[in-house]
Tab-separated table of C-alpha atoms in Angstrom:
chain	number	residue	atom	x	y	z
A	232	UNK	CA	62.756	41.446	-38.889
A	233	UNK	CA	65.731	43.627	-37.926
A	234	UNK	CA	65.191	46.703	-35.759
A	235	UNK	CA	65.924	48.813	-38.823
A	236	UNK	CA	63.286	46.978	-40.874
A	237	UNK	CA	60.757	47.220	-38.048
A	238	UNK	CA	61.128	50.982	-37.957
A	239	UNK	CA	61.530	51.510	-41.697
A	240	UNK	CA	59.362	54.391	-42.794
A	241	UNK	CA	59.224	55.970	-46.241
A	242	UNK	CA	58.077	59.387	-47.363
A	243	UNK	CA	54.601	57.970	-47.964
A	244	UNK	CA	54.254	57.204	-44.216
A	245	UNK	CA	54.200	53.428	-44.703
A	246	UNK	CA	55.670	51.361	-41.879
A	247	UNK	CA	56.684	47.728	-42.381
A	248	UNK	CA	56.854	45.626	-39.205
A	249	UNK	CA	56.459	42.088	-37.886
A	250	UNK	CA	52.893	40.793	-37.805
A	251	UNK	CA	51.403	40.236	-34.354
A	252	UNK	CA	48.377	38.367	-33.035
A	253	UNK	CA	46.652	41.721	-32.544
A	254	UNK	CA	46.750	42.198	-36.350
A	255	UNK	CA	44.690	39.088	-37.075
A	256	UNK	CA	41.274	40.752	-36.875
A	257	UNK	CA	42.313	43.304	-39.510
A	258	UNK	CA	43.880	40.560	-41.656
A	259	UNK	CA	40.566	38.691	-41.642
A	260	UNK	CA	38.793	41.860	-42.812
A	261	UNK	CA	41.138	42.105	-45.794
A	262	UNK	CA	40.752	38.447	-46.767
A	263	UNK	CA	36.968	38.757	-46.553
A	264	UNK	CA	37.126	41.753	-48.899
A	265	UNK	CA	38.812	39.403	-51.404
A	266	UNK	CA	36.120	36.745	-50.769
A	267	UNK	CA	38.750	34.448	-49.274
A	268	UNK	CA	37.449	32.174	-46.496
A	269	UNK	CA	40.175	32.532	-43.842
A	270	UNK	CA	38.958	32.757	-40.242
A	271	UNK	CA	40.798	34.226	-37.273
A	272	UNK	CA	41.710	30.666	-36.268
A	273	UNK	CA	43.269	30.051	-39.682
A	274	UNK	CA	45.402	33.189	-39.472
A	275	UNK	CA	46.451	32.249	-35.925
A	276	UNK	CA	47.581	28.824	-37.170
A	277	UNK	CA	49.602	30.408	-39.984
A	278	UNK	CA	51.365	32.698	-37.516
A	279	UNK	CA	52.085	29.744	-35.245
A	280	UNK	CA	53.720	27.818	-38.105
A	281	UNK	CA	55.329	30.773	-39.902
A	282	UNK	CA	55.962	34.504	-39.657
A	283	UNK	CA	54.343	37.623	-41.051
A	284	UNK	CA	55.034	41.194	-42.115
A	285	UNK	CA	52.424	43.948	-42.260
A	286	UNK	CA	52.340	47.322	-43.985
A	287	UNK	CA	50.875	50.013	-41.741
A	288	UNK	CA	49.607	53.439	-42.858
A	289	UNK	CA	48.410	56.064	-40.371
A	290	UNK	CA	48.092	53.387	-37.694
A	291	UNK	CA	46.021	50.988	-39.844
A	292	UNK	CA	47.272	47.703	-41.302
A	293	UNK	CA	46.825	47.887	-45.074
A	294	UNK	CA	48.883	44.893	-46.237
A	295	UNK	CA	50.232	41.496	-45.219
A	296	UNK	CA	52.724	38.859	-46.332
A	297	UNK	CA	53.408	35.512	-44.642
A	298	UNK	CA	56.481	33.302	-44.901
A	299	UNK	CA	57.015	29.708	-43.782
A	300	UNK	CA	60.657	28.585	-43.482
A	301	UNK	CA	61.208	24.814	-43.732
A	302	UNK	CA	64.775	24.231	-42.658
A	303	UNK	CA	67.670	26.263	-44.012
A	304	UNK	CA	67.078	25.732	-47.730
A	305	UNK	CA	63.370	26.192	-48.525
A	306	UNK	CA	60.286	28.202	-47.610
A	307	UNK	CA	56.817	29.025	-48.852
A	308	UNK	CA	55.253	32.471	-49.112
A	309	UNK	CA	51.613	33.471	-49.243
A	310	UNK	CA	48.731	35.736	-48.233
A	311	UNK	CA	50.305	38.756	-49.899
A	312	UNK	CA	47.443	41.226	-49.592
A	313	UNK	CA	47.119	44.981	-50.076
A	314	UNK	CA	43.896	46.754	-49.148
A	315	UNK	CA	41.918	47.870	-52.201
A	316	UNK	CA	42.177	51.550	-51.235
A	317	UNK	CA	45.977	51.320	-51.420
A	318	UNK	CA	46.415	49.279	-54.588
A	319	UNK	CA	48.722	50.455	-57.354
A	320	UNK	CA	51.306	52.103	-55.085
A	321	UNK	CA	53.903	49.333	-55.086
A	322	UNK	CA	53.159	48.164	-51.553
A	323	UNK	CA	52.673	44.548	-52.640
A	324	UNK	CA	56.135	44.471	-54.167
A	325	UNK	CA	57.662	46.029	-51.060
A	326	UNK	CA	55.930	43.503	-48.800
A	327	UNK	CA	57.187	40.682	-51.005
A	328	UNK	CA	60.720	42.042	-50.981
A	329	UNK	CA	60.685	42.471	-47.206
A	330	UNK	CA	59.570	38.863	-46.704
A	331	UNK	CA	62.074	37.520	-49.242
A	332	UNK	CA	64.834	39.422	-47.437
A	333	UNK	CA	63.683	37.820	-44.195
A	334	UNK	CA	63.700	34.325	-45.727
A	335	UNK	CA	67.253	34.849	-46.938
A	336	UNK	CA	68.869	32.495	-49.439
A	337	UNK	CA	66.157	29.842	-49.234
A	338	UNK	CA	64.318	28.678	-52.342
A	339	UNK	CA	60.820	30.171	-52.078
A	340	UNK	CA	57.630	28.488	-53.302
A	341	UNK	CA	54.249	30.185	-53.716
A	342	UNK	CA	50.854	29.699	-55.326
A	343	UNK	CA	50.091	32.578	-57.695
A	344	UNK	CA	46.686	33.991	-58.547
A	345	UNK	CA	46.136	35.547	-61.959
A	346	UNK	CA	46.430	38.993	-60.380
A	347	UNK	CA	49.625	38.232	-58.468
A	348	UNK	CA	51.589	36.276	-61.076
A	349	UNK	CA	52.999	39.271	-63.042
A	350	UNK	CA	54.555	40.721	-59.866
A	351	UNK	CA	56.047	37.361	-58.901
A	352	UNK	CA	57.558	36.936	-62.363
A	353	UNK	CA	59.260	40.327	-62.030
A	354	UNK	CA	60.706	39.183	-58.703
A	355	UNK	CA	62.302	36.117	-60.276
A	356	UNK	CA	59.659	33.424	-59.742
A	357	UNK	CA	59.090	30.792	-62.455
A	358	UNK	CA	56.304	28.260	-63.030
A	359	UNK	CA	56.802	24.645	-62.044
A	360	UNK	CA	53.228	23.309	-61.755
A	361	UNK	CA	49.497	23.888	-61.403
A	362	UNK	CA	47.236	23.600	-58.340
A	363	UNK	CA	43.482	22.912	-58.462
A	364	UNK	CA	41.122	23.921	-55.667
A	365	UNK	CA	38.102	21.642	-55.188
A	366	UNK	CA	35.337	22.168	-52.662
A	367	UNK	CA	31.720	21.457	-51.904
A	368	UNK	CA	29.391	19.166	-49.972
A	369	UNK	CA	29.202	15.439	-50.717
A	370	UNK	CA	26.236	13.684	-49.075
A	371	UNK	CA	27.261	10.288	-50.420
A	372	UNK	CA	30.797	8.938	-50.782
A	373	UNK	CA	31.815	5.616	-52.384
A	374	UNK	CA	33.514	3.052	-50.178
A	375	UNK	CA	37.310	3.120	-50.275
A	376	UNK	CA	38.768	-0.092	-51.691
A	377	UNK	CA	41.924	-0.993	-49.808
A	378	UNK	CA	44.442	-3.225	-51.537
A	379	UNK	CA	45.831	-6.373	-49.986
A	380	UNK	CA	48.034	-5.537	-47.012
A	381	UNK	CA	46.719	-1.954	-46.734
A	382	UNK	CA	45.140	-0.426	-43.664
A	383	UNK	CA	44.063	3.045	-42.553
A	384	UNK	CA	44.509	3.769	-38.850
A	385	UNK	CA	44.587	6.811	-36.541
A	386	UNK	CA	47.927	8.490	-35.886
A	387	UNK	CA	49.626	7.268	-32.712
A	388	UNK	CA	49.977	9.724	-29.827
A	389	UNK	CA	53.762	10.143	-30.181
A	390	UNK	CA	54.140	8.997	-33.787
A	391	UNK	CA	56.361	11.044	-36.122
A	392	UNK	CA	55.163	9.446	-39.384
A	393	UNK	CA	53.574	12.583	-40.941
A	394	UNK	CA	56.690	14.694	-40.412
A	395	UNK	CA	58.956	12.075	-41.956
A	396	UNK	CA	56.702	11.381	-44.944
A	397	UNK	CA	55.854	15.041	-45.626
A	398	UNK	CA	59.535	16.005	-45.483
A	399	UNK	CA	60.411	13.173	-47.850
A	400	UNK	CA	57.621	14.048	-50.307
A	401	UNK	CA	58.499	17.762	-50.468
A	402	UNK	CA	62.267	17.683	-50.012
A	403	UNK	CA	61.813	20.198	-47.161
A	404	UNK	CA	61.863	19.905	-43.377
A	405	UNK	CA	58.201	19.657	-42.318
A	406	UNK	CA	58.668	18.069	-38.880
A	407	UNK	CA	57.970	21.173	-36.785
A	408	UNK	CA	55.019	22.142	-38.971
A	409	UNK	CA	53.435	18.705	-38.687
A	410	UNK	CA	53.786	18.724	-34.907
A	411	UNK	CA	51.668	21.882	-34.847
A	412	UNK	CA	49.100	20.506	-37.307
A	413	UNK	CA	48.813	17.097	-35.667
A	414	UNK	CA	48.162	18.752	-32.300
A	415	UNK	CA	44.903	20.194	-33.646
A	416	UNK	CA	44.027	18.139	-36.754
A	417	UNK	CA	42.634	14.659	-37.083
A	418	UNK	CA	45.224	12.467	-38.794
A	419	UNK	CA	45.100	8.988	-40.304
A	420	UNK	CA	47.999	6.891	-41.552
A	421	UNK	CA	47.994	4.521	-44.524
A	422	UNK	CA	50.079	1.408	-43.922
A	423	UNK	CA	51.165	-1.455	-46.167
A	424	UNK	CA	52.044	-4.625	-44.289
A	425	UNK	CA	52.078	-2.447	-41.147
A	426	UNK	CA	54.665	-0.037	-42.633
A	427	UNK	CA	53.477	3.625	-42.786
A	428	UNK	CA	53.450	4.785	-46.424
A	429	UNK	CA	51.072	7.771	-46.368
A	430	UNK	CA	48.846	10.009	-44.282
A	431	UNK	CA	46.095	12.620	-44.531
A	432	UNK	CA	44.832	15.301	-42.139
A	433	UNK	CA	41.345	16.730	-41.672
A	434	UNK	CA	41.244	20.295	-40.329
A	435	UNK	CA	38.648	22.996	-39.708
A	436	UNK	CA	39.373	25.693	-42.261
A	437	UNK	CA	37.500	28.533	-43.899
A	438	UNK	CA	33.893	27.696	-44.725
A	439	UNK	CA	34.132	24.157	-43.411
A	440	UNK	CA	36.840	21.509	-43.454
A	441	UNK	CA	40.016	20.844	-45.425
A	442	UNK	CA	41.625	17.495	-46.224
A	443	UNK	CA	45.185	18.717	-46.062
A	444	UNK	CA	47.831	17.604	-46.620
A	445	UNK	CA	47.640	14.252	-48.409
A	446	UNK	CA	50.844	12.245	-48.890
A	447	UNK	CA	50.817	8.728	-50.348
A	448	UNK	CA	53.009	6.308	-52.321
A	449	UNK	CA	50.737	6.445	-55.396
A	450	UNK	CA	47.435	7.811	-56.667
A	451	UNK	CA	45.420	4.814	-55.429
A	452	UNK	CA	46.805	5.332	-51.935
A	453	UNK	CA	45.895	9.018	-52.111
A	454	UNK	CA	42.347	8.146	-53.189
A	455	UNK	CA	41.687	5.798	-50.267
A	456	UNK	CA	42.969	8.413	-47.816
A	457	UNK	CA	40.765	11.100	-49.376
A	458	UNK	CA	37.727	8.821	-49.493
A	459	UNK	CA	38.234	7.974	-45.827
A	460	UNK	CA	37.929	11.625	-44.803
A	461	UNK	CA	35.191	12.430	-47.323
A	462	UNK	CA	33.120	9.592	-45.853
A	463	UNK	CA	33.832	10.709	-42.280
A	464	UNK	CA	32.926	14.287	-43.251
A	465	UNK	CA	29.954	13.492	-45.517
A	466	UNK	CA	27.396	16.297	-45.602
A	467	UNK	CA	29.923	18.933	-44.540
A	468	UNK	CA	31.648	21.521	-46.733
A	469	UNK	CA	35.065	20.085	-47.639
A	470	UNK	CA	38.037	21.487	-49.565
A	471	UNK	CA	41.130	19.984	-51.202
A	472	UNK	CA	44.016	21.713	-53.007
A	473	UNK	CA	45.486	19.060	-55.312
A	474	UNK	CA	48.399	19.244	-57.724
A	475	UNK	CA	47.655	18.863	-61.410
A	476	UNK	CA	50.429	16.259	-61.607
A	477	UNK	CA	48.487	14.103	-59.136
A	478	UNK	CA	45.756	13.440	-61.697
A	479	UNK	CA	43.165	13.716	-58.913
A	480	UNK	CA	41.258	16.731	-60.250
A	481	UNK	CA	39.072	14.844	-62.799
A	482	UNK	CA	38.442	12.102	-60.214
A	483	UNK	CA	37.259	14.643	-57.633
A	484	UNK	CA	34.978	16.234	-60.221
A	485	UNK	CA	33.551	12.787	-60.927
A	486	UNK	CA	32.809	12.329	-57.226
A	487	UNK	CA	30.860	15.591	-57.273
A	488	UNK	CA	33.485	17.870	-55.711
A	489	UNK	CA	33.855	20.654	-58.312
A	490	UNK	CA	37.006	22.554	-59.207
A	491	UNK	CA	36.431	26.189	-58.246
A	492	UNK	CA	39.852	27.699	-58.895
A	493	UNK	CA	43.253	27.031	-60.465
A	494	UNK	CA	46.505	28.768	-59.522
A	495	UNK	CA	50.089	28.625	-60.742
A	496	UNK	CA	52.750	26.984	-58.580
A	497	UNK	CA	55.930	29.090	-58.778
A	498	UNK	CA	59.431	28.922	-57.308
A	499	UNK	CA	62.337	31.323	-56.907
A	500	UNK	CA	65.558	29.350	-56.744
A	501	UNK	CA	66.102	25.584	-57.130
A	502	UNK	CA	62.939	23.540	-56.657
A	503	UNK	CA	63.359	21.126	-53.701
A	504	UNK	CA	63.290	17.482	-54.784
A	505	UNK	CA	61.454	14.609	-53.123
A	506	UNK	CA	63.740	12.287	-51.169
A	507	UNK	CA	61.903	8.968	-51.328
A	508	UNK	CA	58.810	7.200	-52.629
A	509	UNK	CA	56.249	9.398	-50.849
A	510	UNK	CA	54.377	11.831	-53.117
A	511	UNK	CA	52.551	15.060	-52.214
A	512	UNK	CA	49.013	14.941	-53.648
A	513	UNK	CA	47.254	17.746	-51.702
A	514	UNK	CA	48.760	20.762	-49.940
A	515	UNK	CA	48.318	21.639	-46.273
A	516	UNK	CA	47.175	25.105	-47.434
A	517	UNK	CA	48.029	27.249	-50.427
A	518	UNK	CA	50.063	29.606	-48.231
A	519	UNK	CA	51.918	26.865	-46.335
A	520	UNK	CA	52.494	24.559	-49.321
């Protein structure tokens, strides 16, 4: 944020400034009030990958917004929160506007709750898809059936496969993001005749673990990657955020991993287009896209 934005103060004594690590504890309090599962470690990861703005009133943080630039042309936006005691005063819109100003001319993608969607529509966002959140505990997982020539292997120590495939699947530059995720996540790569064609990460998140993201050449490839991590994580609470276009939601329900929420995928500006055969089946997180 500019020095002017950092010191911006209105007649209602609200200060908007850059989010800092010292704000994370308060951010966790606000997400818990919404019954969202984010831990301090999750917020710290988001700040490492992206950037945040907070609204401060009388020395207390009462609102947040996070942005994640991916190259010069696209970004995602999420975790727009205003404390319940300060709802209805337009602070959510001002946080959104401050973050959009910071992201500049990039196309901006977000996942909209029912409560947030009307504000996003007023700010120029339009629907382009649906996202389904699945989570639960699976004690038993069917064996993944690999096709001829397919193999699932761990990510190599210096391998750049996830960054290349994720960037291709989203039409955005995800290389820096994936370097951060791969440093702390467990990652496996799907190969066909020894050529990398997909990958999936397993990460501690919220109430348990998240299989996120999942990128594959087709739905069968996505399923074997997901089944790999579900089997490895059997008996533990596991979450996936899958696109409706993937067709995976009914399959996950059939496995016994229920759909617990559905949100609207929205974009302001041109929607980035995939640049290859890789397809995004599950997001890294709703905020990060």
